[in-house]
PDB file of C-alpha atoms and ligand atoms in Angstrom:
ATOM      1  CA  UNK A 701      36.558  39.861 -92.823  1.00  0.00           C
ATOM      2  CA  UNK A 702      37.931  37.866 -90.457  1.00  0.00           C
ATOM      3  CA  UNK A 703      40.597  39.853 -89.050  1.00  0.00           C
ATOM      4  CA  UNK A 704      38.356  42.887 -89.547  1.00  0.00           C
ATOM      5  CA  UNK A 705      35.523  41.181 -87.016  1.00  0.00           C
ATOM      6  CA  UNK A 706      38.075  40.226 -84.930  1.00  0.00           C
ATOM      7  CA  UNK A 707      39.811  42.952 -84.088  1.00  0.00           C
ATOM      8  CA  UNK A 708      37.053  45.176 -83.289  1.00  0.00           C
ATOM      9  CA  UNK A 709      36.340  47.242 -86.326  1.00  0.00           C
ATOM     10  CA  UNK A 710      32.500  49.238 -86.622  1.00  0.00           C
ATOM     11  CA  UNK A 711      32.087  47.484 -90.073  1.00  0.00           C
ATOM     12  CA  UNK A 712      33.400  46.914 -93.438  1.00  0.00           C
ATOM     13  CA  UNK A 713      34.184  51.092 -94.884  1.00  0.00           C
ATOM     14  CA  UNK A 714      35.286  49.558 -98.230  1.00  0.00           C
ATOM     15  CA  UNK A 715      34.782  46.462 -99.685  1.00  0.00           C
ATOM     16  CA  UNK A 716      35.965  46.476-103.774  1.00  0.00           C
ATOM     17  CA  UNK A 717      33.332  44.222-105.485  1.00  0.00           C
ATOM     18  CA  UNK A 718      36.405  44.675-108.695  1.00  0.00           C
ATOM     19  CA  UNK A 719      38.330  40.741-107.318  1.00  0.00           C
ATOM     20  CA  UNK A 720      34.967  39.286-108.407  1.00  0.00           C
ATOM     21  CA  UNK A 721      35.268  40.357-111.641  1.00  0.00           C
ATOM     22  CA  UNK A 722      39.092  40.321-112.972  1.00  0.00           C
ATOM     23  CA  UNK A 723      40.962  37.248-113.804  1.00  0.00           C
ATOM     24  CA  UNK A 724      38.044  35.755-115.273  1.00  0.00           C
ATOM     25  CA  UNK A 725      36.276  35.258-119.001  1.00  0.00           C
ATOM     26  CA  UNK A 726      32.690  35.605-117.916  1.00  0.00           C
ATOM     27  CA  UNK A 727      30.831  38.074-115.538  1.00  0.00           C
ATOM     28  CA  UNK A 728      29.724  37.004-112.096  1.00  0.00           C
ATOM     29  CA  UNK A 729      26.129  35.453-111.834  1.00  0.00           C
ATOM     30  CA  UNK A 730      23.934  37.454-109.483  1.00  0.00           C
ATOM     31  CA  UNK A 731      23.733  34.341-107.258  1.00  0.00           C
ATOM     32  CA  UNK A 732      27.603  34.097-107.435  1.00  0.00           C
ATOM     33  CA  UNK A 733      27.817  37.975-106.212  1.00  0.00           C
ATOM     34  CA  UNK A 734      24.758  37.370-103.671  1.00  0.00           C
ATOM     35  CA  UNK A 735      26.878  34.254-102.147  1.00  0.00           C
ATOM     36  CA  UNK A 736      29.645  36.307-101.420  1.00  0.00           C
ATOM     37  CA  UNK A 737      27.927  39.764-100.424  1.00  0.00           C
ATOM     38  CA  UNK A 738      25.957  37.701 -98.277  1.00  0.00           C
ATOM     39  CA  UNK A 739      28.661  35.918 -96.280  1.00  0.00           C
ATOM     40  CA  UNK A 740      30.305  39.056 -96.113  1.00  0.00           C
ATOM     41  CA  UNK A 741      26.996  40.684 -94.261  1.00  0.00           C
ATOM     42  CA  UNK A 742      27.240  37.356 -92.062  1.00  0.00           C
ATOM     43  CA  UNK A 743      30.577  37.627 -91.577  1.00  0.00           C
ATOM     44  CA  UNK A 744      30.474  41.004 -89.648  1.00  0.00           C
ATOM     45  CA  UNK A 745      27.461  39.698 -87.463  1.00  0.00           C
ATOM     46  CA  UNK A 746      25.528  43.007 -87.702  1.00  0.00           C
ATOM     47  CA  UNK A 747      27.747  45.789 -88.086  1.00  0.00           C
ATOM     48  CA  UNK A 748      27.318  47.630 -91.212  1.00  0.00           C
ATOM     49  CA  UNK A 749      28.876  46.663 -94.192  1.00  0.00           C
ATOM     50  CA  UNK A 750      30.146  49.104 -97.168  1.00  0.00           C
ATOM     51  CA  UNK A 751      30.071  47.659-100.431  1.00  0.00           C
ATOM     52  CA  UNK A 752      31.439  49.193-103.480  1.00  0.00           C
ATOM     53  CA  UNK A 753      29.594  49.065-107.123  1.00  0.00           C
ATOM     54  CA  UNK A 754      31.537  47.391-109.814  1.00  0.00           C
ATOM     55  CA  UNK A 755      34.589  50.359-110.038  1.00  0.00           C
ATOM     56  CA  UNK A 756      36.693  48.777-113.335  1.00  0.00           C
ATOM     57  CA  UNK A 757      38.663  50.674-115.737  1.00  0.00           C
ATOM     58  CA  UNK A 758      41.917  52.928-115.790  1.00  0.00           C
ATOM     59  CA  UNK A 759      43.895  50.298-113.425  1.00  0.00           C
ATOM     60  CA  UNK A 760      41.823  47.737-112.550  1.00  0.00           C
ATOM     61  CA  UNK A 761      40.940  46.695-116.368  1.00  0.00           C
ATOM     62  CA  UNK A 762      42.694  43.395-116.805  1.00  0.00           C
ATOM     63  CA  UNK A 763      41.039  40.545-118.071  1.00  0.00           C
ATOM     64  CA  UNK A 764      37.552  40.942-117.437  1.00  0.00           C
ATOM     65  CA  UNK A 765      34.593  39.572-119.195  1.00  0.00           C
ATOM     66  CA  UNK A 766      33.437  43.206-119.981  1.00  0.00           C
ATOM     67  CA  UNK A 767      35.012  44.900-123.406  1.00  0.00           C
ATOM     68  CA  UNK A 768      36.719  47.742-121.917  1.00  0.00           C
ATOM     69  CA  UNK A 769      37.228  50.574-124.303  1.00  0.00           C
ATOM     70  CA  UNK A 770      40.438  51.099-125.850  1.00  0.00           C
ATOM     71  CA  UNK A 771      40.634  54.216-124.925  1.00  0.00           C
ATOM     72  CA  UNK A 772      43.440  56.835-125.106  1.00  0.00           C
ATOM     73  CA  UNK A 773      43.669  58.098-121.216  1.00  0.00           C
ATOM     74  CA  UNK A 774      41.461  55.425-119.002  1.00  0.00           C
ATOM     75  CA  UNK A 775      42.294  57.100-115.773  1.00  0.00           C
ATOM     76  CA  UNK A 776      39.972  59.766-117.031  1.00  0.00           C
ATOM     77  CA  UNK A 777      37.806  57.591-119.450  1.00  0.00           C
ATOM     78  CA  UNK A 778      34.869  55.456-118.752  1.00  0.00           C
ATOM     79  CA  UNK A 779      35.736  53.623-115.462  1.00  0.00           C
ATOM     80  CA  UNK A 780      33.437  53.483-112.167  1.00  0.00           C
ATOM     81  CA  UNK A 781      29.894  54.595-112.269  1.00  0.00           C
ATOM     82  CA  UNK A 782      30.078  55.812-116.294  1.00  0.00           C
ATOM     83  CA  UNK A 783      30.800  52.244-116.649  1.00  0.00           C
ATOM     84  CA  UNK A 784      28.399  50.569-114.967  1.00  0.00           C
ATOM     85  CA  UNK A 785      25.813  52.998-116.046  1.00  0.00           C
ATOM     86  CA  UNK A 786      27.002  52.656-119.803  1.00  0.00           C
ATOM     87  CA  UNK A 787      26.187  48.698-118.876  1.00  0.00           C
ATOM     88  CA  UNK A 788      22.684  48.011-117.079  1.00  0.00           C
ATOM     89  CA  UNK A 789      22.238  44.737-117.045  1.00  0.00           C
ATOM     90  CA  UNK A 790      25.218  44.206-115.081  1.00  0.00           C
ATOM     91  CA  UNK A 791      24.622  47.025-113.154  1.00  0.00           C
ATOM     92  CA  UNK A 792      21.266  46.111-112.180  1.00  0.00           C
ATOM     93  CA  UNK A 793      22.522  42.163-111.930  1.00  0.00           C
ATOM     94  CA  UNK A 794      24.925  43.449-109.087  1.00  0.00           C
ATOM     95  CA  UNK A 795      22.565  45.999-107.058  1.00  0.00           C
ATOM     96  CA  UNK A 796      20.242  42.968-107.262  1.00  0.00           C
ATOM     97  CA  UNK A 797      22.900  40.765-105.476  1.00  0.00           C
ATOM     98  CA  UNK A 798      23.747  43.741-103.403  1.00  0.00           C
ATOM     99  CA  UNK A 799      19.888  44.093-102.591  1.00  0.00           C
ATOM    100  CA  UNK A 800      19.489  40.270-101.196  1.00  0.00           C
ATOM    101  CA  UNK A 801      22.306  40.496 -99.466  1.00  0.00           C
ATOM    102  CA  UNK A 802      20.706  43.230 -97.016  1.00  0.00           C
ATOM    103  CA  UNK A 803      18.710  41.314 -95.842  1.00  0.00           C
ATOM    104  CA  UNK A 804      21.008  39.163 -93.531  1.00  0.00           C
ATOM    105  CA  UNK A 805      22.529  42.274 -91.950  1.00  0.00           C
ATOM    106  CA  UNK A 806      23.107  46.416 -92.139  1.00  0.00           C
ATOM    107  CA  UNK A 807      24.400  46.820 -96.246  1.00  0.00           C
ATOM    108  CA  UNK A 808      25.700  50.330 -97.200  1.00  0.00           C
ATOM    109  CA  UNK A 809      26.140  50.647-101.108  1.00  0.00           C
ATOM    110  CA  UNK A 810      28.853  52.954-101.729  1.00  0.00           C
ATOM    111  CA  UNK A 811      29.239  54.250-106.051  1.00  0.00           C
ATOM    112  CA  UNK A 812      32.935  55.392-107.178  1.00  0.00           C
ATOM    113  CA  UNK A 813      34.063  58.044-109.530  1.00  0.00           C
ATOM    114  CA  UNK A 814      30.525  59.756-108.738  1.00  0.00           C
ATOM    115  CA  UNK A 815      31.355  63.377-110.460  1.00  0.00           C
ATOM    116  CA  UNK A 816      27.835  64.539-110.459  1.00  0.00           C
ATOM    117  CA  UNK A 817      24.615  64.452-108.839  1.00  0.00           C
ATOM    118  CA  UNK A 818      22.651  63.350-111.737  1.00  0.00           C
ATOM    119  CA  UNK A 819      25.119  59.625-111.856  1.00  0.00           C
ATOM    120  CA  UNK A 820      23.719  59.523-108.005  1.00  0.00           C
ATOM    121  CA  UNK A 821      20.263  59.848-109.126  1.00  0.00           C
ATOM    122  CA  UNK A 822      20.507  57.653-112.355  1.00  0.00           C
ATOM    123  CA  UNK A 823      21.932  55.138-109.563  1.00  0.00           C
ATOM    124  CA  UNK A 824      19.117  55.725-107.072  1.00  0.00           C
ATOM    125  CA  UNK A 825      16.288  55.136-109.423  1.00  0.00           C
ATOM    126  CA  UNK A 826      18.515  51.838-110.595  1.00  0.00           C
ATOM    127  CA  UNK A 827      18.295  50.886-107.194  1.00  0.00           C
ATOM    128  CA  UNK A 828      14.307  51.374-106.224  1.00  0.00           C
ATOM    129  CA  UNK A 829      13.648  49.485-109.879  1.00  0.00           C
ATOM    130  CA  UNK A 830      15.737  46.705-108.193  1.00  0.00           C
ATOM    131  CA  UNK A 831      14.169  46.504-104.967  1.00  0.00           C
ATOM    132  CA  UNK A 832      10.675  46.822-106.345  1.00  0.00           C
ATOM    133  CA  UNK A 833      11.307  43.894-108.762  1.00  0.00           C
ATOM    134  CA  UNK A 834      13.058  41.731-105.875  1.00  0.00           C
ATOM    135  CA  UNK A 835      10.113  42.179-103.728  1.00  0.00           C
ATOM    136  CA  UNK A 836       7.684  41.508-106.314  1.00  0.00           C
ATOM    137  CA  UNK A 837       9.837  37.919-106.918  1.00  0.00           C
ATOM    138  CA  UNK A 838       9.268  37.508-103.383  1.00  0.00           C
ATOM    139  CA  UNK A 839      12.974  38.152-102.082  1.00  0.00           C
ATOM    140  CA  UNK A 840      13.569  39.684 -98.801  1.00  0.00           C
ATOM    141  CA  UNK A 841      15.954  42.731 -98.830  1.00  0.00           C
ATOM    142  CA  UNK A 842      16.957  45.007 -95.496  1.00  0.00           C
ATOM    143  CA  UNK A 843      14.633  47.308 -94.239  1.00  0.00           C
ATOM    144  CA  UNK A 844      17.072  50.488 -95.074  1.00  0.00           C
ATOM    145  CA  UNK A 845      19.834  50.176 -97.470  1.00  0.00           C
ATOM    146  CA  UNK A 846      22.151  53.177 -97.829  1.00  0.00           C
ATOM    147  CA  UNK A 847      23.293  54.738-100.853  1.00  0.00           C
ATOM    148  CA  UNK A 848      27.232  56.337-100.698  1.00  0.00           C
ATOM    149  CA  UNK A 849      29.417  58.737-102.921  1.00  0.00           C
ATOM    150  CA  UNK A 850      32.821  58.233-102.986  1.00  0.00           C
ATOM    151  CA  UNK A 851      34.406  61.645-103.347  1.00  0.00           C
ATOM    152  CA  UNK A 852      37.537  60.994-105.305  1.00  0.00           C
ATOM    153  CA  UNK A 853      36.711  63.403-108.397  1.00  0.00           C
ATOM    154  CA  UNK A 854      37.382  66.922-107.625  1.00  0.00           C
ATOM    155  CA  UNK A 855      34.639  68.052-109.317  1.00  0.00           C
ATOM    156  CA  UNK A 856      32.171  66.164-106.710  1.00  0.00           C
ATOM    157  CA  UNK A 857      34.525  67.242-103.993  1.00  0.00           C
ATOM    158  CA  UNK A 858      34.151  70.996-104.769  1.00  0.00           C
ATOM    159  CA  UNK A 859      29.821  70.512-105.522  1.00  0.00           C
ATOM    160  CA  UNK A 860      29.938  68.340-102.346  1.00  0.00           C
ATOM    161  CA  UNK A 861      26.440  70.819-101.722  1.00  0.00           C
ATOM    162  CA  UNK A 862      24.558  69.757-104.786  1.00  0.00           C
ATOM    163  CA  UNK A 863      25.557  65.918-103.775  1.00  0.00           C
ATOM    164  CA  UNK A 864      24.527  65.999-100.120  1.00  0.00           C
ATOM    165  CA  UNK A 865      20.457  65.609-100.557  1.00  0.00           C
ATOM    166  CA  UNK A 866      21.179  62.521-103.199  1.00  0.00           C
ATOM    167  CA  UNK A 867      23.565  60.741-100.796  1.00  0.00           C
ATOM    168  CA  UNK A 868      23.049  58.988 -97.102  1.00  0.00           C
ATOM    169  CA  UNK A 869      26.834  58.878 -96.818  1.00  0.00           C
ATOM    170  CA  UNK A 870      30.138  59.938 -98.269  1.00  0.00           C
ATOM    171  CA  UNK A 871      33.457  58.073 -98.208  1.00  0.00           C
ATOM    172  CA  UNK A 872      36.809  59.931 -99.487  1.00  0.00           C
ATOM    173  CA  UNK A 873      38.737  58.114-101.656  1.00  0.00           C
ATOM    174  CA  UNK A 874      41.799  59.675-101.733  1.00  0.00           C
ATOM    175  CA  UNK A 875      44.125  57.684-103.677  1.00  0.00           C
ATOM    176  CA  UNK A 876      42.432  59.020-106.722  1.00  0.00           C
ATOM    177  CA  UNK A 877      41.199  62.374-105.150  1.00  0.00           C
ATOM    178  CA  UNK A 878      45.098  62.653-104.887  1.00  0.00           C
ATOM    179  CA  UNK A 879      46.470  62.022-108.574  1.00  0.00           C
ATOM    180  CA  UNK A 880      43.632  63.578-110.216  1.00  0.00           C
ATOM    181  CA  UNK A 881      43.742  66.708-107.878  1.00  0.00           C
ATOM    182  CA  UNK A 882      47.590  66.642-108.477  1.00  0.00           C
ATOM    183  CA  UNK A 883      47.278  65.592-112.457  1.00  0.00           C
ATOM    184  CA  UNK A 884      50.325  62.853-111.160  1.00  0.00           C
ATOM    185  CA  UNK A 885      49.632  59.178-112.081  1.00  0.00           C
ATOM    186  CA  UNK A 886      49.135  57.122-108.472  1.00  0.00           C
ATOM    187  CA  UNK A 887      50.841  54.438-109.986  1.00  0.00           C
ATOM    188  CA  UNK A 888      53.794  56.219-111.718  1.00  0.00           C
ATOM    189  CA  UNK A 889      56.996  55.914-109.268  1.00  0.00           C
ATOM    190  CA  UNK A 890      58.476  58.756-111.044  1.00  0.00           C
ATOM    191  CA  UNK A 891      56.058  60.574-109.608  1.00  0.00           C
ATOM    192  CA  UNK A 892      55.980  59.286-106.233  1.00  0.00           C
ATOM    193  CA  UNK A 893      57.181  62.880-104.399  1.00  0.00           C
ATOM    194  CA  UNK A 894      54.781  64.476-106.224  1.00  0.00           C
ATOM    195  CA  UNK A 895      51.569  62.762-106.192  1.00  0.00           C
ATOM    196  CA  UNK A 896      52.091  63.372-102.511  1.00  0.00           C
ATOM    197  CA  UNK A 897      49.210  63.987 -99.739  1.00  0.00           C
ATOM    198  CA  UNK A 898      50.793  66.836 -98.326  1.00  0.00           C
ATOM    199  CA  UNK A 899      49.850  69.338-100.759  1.00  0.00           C
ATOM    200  CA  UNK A 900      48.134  72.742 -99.489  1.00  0.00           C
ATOM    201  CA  UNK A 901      45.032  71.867-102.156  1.00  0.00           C
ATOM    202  CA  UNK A 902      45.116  68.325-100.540  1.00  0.00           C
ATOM    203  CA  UNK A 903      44.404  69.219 -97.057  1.00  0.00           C
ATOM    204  CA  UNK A 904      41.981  72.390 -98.392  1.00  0.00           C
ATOM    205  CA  UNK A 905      39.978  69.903 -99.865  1.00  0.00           C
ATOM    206  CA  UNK A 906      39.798  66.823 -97.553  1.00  0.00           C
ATOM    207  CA  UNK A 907      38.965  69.793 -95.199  1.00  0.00           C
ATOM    208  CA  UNK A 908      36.155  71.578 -96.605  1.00  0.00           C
ATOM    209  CA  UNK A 909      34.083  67.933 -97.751  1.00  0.00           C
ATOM    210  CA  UNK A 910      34.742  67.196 -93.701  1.00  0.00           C
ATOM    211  CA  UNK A 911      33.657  69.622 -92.688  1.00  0.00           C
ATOM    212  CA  UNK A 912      30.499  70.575 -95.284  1.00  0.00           C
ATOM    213  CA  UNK A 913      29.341  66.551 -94.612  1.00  0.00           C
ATOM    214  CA  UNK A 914      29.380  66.894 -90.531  1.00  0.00           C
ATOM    215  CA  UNK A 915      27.426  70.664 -90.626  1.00  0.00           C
ATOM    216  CA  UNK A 916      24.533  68.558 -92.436  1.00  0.00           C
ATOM    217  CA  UNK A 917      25.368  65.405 -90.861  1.00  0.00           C
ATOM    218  CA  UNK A 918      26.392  63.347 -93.338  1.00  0.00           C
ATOM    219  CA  UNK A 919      28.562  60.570 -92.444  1.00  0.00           C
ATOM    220  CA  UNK A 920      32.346  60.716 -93.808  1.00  0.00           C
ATOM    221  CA  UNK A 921      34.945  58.844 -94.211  1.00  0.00           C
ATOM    222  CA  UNK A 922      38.453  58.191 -95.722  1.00  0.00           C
ATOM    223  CA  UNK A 923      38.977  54.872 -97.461  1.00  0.00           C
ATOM    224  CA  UNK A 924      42.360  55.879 -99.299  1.00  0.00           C
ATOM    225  CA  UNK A 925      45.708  54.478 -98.002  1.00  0.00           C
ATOM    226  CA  UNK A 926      46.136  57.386 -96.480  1.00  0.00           C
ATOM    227  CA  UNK A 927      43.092  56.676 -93.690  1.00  0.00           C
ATOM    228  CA  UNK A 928      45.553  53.082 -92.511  1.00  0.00           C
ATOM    229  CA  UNK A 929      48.852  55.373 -92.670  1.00  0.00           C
ATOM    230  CA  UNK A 930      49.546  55.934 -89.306  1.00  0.00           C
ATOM    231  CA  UNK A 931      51.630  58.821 -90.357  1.00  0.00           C
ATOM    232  CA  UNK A 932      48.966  60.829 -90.972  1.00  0.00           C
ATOM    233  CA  UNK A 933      46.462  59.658 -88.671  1.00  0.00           C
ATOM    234  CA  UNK A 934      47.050  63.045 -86.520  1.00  0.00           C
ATOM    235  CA  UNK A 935      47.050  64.750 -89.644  1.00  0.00           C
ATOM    236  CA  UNK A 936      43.503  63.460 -90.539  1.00  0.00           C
ATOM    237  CA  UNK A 937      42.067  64.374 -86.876  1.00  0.00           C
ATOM    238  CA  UNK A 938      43.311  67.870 -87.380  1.00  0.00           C
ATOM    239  CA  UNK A 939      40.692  68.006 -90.193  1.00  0.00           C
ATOM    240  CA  UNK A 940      38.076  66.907 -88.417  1.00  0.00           C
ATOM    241  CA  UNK A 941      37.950  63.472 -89.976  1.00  0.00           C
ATOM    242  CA  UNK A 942      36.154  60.429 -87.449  1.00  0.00           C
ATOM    243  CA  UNK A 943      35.639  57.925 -89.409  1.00  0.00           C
ATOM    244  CA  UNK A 944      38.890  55.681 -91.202  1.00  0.00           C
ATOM    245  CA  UNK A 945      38.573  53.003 -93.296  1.00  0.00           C
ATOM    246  CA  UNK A 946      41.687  51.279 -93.899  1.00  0.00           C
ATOM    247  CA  UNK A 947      42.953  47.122 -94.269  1.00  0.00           C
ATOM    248  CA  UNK A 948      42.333  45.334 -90.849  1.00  0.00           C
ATOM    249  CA  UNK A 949      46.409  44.867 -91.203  1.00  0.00           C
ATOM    250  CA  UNK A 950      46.896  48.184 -90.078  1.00  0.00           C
ATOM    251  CA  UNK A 951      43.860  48.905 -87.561  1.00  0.00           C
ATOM    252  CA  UNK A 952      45.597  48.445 -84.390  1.00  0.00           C
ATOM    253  CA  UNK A 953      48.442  50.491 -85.280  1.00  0.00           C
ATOM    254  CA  UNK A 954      45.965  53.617 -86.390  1.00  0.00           C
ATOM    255  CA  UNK A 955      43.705  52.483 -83.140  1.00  0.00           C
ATOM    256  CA  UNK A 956      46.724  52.943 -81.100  1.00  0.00           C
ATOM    257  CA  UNK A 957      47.396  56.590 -82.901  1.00  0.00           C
ATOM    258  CA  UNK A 958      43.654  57.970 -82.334  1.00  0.00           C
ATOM    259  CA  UNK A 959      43.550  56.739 -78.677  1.00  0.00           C
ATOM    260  CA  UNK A 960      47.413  58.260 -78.175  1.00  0.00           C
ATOM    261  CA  UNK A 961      46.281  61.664 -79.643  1.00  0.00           C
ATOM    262  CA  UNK A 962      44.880  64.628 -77.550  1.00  0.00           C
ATOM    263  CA  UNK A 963      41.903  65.132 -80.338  1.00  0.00           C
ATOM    264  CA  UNK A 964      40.796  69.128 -79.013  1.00  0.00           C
ATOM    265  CA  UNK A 965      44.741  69.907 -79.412  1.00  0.00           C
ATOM    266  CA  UNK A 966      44.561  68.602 -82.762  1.00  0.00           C
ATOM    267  CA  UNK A 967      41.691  69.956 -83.698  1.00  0.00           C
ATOM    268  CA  UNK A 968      43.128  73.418 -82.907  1.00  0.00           C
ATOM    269  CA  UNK A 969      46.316  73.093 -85.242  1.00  0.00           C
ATOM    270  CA  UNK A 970      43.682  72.842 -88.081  1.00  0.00           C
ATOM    271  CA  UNK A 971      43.577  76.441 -89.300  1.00  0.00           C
ATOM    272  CA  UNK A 972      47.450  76.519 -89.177  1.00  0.00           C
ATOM    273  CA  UNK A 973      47.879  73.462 -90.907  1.00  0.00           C
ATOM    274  CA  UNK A 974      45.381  74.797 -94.280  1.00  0.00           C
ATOM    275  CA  UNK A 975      48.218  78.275 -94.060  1.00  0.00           C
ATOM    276  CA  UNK A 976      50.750  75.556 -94.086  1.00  0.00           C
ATOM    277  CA  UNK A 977      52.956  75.491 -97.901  1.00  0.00           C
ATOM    278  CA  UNK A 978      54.243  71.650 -98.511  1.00  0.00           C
ATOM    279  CA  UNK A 979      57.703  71.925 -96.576  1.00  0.00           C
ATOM    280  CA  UNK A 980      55.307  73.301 -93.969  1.00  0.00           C
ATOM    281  CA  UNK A 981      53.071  70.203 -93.736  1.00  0.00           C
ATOM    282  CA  UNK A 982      56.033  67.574 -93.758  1.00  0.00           C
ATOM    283  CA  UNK A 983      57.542  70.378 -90.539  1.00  0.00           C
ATOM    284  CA  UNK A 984      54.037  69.871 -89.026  1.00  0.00           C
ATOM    285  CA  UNK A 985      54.026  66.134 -89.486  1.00  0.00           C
ATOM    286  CA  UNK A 986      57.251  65.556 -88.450  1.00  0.00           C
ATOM    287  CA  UNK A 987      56.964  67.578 -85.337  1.00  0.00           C
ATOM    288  CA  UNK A 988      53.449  65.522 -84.826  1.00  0.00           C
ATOM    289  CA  UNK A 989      54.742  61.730 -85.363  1.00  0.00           C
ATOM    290  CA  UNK A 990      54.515  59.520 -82.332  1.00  0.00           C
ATOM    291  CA  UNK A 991      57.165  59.257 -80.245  1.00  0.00           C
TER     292      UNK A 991
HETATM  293  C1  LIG B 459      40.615  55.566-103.693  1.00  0.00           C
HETATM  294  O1  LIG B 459      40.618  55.982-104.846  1.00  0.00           O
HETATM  295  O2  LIG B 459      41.119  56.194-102.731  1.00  0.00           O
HETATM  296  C2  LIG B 459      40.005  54.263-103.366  1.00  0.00           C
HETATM  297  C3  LIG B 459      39.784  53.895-102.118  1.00  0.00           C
HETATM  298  O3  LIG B 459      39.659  53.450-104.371  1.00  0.00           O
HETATM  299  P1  LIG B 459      40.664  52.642-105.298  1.00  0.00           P
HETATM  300  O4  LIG B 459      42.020  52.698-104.648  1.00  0.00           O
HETATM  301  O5  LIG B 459      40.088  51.279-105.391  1.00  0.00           O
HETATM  302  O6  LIG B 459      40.596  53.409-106.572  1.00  0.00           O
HETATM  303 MG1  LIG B 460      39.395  55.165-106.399  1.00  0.00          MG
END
């Protein structure tokens, strides 16, 4: 956060609430996640904050205090929001701590592995129970707290339309938009060339959930490794994108990219990039890297 503050960022896009909980035997008190949400919100001295809702499972499922299902294909099993809305006391427990936290600075709640718009109204009404209750105990909250989507399902990228009234913002996340738009494991390195970015249905996608979100003004961002690879920063202007969330290691360099880039001649290679086959996009890259 640090770093982040430091070297100029607009906020926090992503932060992964999931380092609270692994390595440990017992879940996170609410006054153990406030603590930290809080000093977080502190930390960035009034620029917004985007904090993620509890997204364990597939990957991230080591340790915990929660039972985890043993289940036969967790990358497409009850991880993210089906989690957290399969467990409501903890759910609530965190929103609560998410909830006190806003009120020491701007707090954006963002909800992962959102495939439909019912999970983002389940999460809503989860949240206006919380905030009720917190005001009745007397706690202050912010004045406006947002509630995201991440769009890394393909199913919620594709109904982006029927998410858009349920949702203040978006975020894309595409390391999992990727493998699960792909069907090739993100952490397999046999499959490292193919669970690849530069995919036709890649770019069609990240394309069409830009552009639906800024035609109804919805903010949007990228908070996949791909948003801090400055490989693909001109890439990601092309299709429209403004807003990258990345690790404050690699801000300058992407900074440096954006400012470098003429953004209305980018812009303009966007309809030849979505004709573009894969050998196509790597030619277009290549013939875009700095230099
Ligand atoms: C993503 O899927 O792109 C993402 C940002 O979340 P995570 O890597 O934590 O799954
Ligand atoms: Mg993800």
């Amino acid at each position: 956060v640090l770093q982040a503050h430091a070297l100029g960022a607009a906020g926090v896009g992503l932060y992964r609430t999931e380092f609270l909980f692994l390595q440990r035997r017992e879940l996170p008190s609410e006054e153990e996640q406030f603590l930290v949400y809080r000093d977080l919100v502190l930390g960035m001295a009034g620029r917004p904050v985007t904090i993620r809702t509890l997204d364990l499972g597939a990957d991230k499922a080591d340790g915990s205090g929660l039972t985890l299902p043993d289940e036969p294909n967790p990358a497409l099993g009850l991880r993210g929001v089906r989690l957290t809305l399969a467990h409501e006391p903890l759910f609530r427990c965190q929103l609560r701590a998410m909830l006190r936290a806003s009120a020491y600075g701007p707090v954006r709640i963002l909800v992962p592995m959102i495939s439909d718009s019912r999970e983002l109204r389940a999460v809503r009404s989860l949240l206006q129970q919380c905030a009720a209750g917190l005001r009745e105990q007397g706690y202050a909250i912010g004045e406006r707290v947002e509630l995201g989507a991440m769009i890394e399902v393909p199913a919620a990228a594709l109904a982006i339309g029927t998410l858009v009234p349920h949702a203040d913002f978006f975020s894309i996340g595409t390391n999992d938009l990727v493998q699960y738009l792909l069907a090739a494991d993100r952490g397999n390195d046999a499959l490292a060339a193919v669970c690849s970015p530069l995919h036709p249905a890649v770019l069609r996608v990240l394309h069409d959930v830009i552009a639906h979100c800024r035609r109804v003004g919805r903010s949007v961002a990228v908070c996949g490794e791909l948003a801090g690879d400055v490989r693909y920063t001109r890439l990601l202007l092309a299709l429209g994108l403004t807003d990258f969330s990345m690790h404050p290691g690699n801000l300058l360099e992407v900074r440096r990219a954006v400012r470098g880039s003429e953004h209305a001649a980018m812009r303009g290679e966007c309809r030849r990039l979505l004709r573009c086959d894969g050998d196509g996009l790597a030619d277009w890259l290549q013939r875009h890297s700095e230099g």
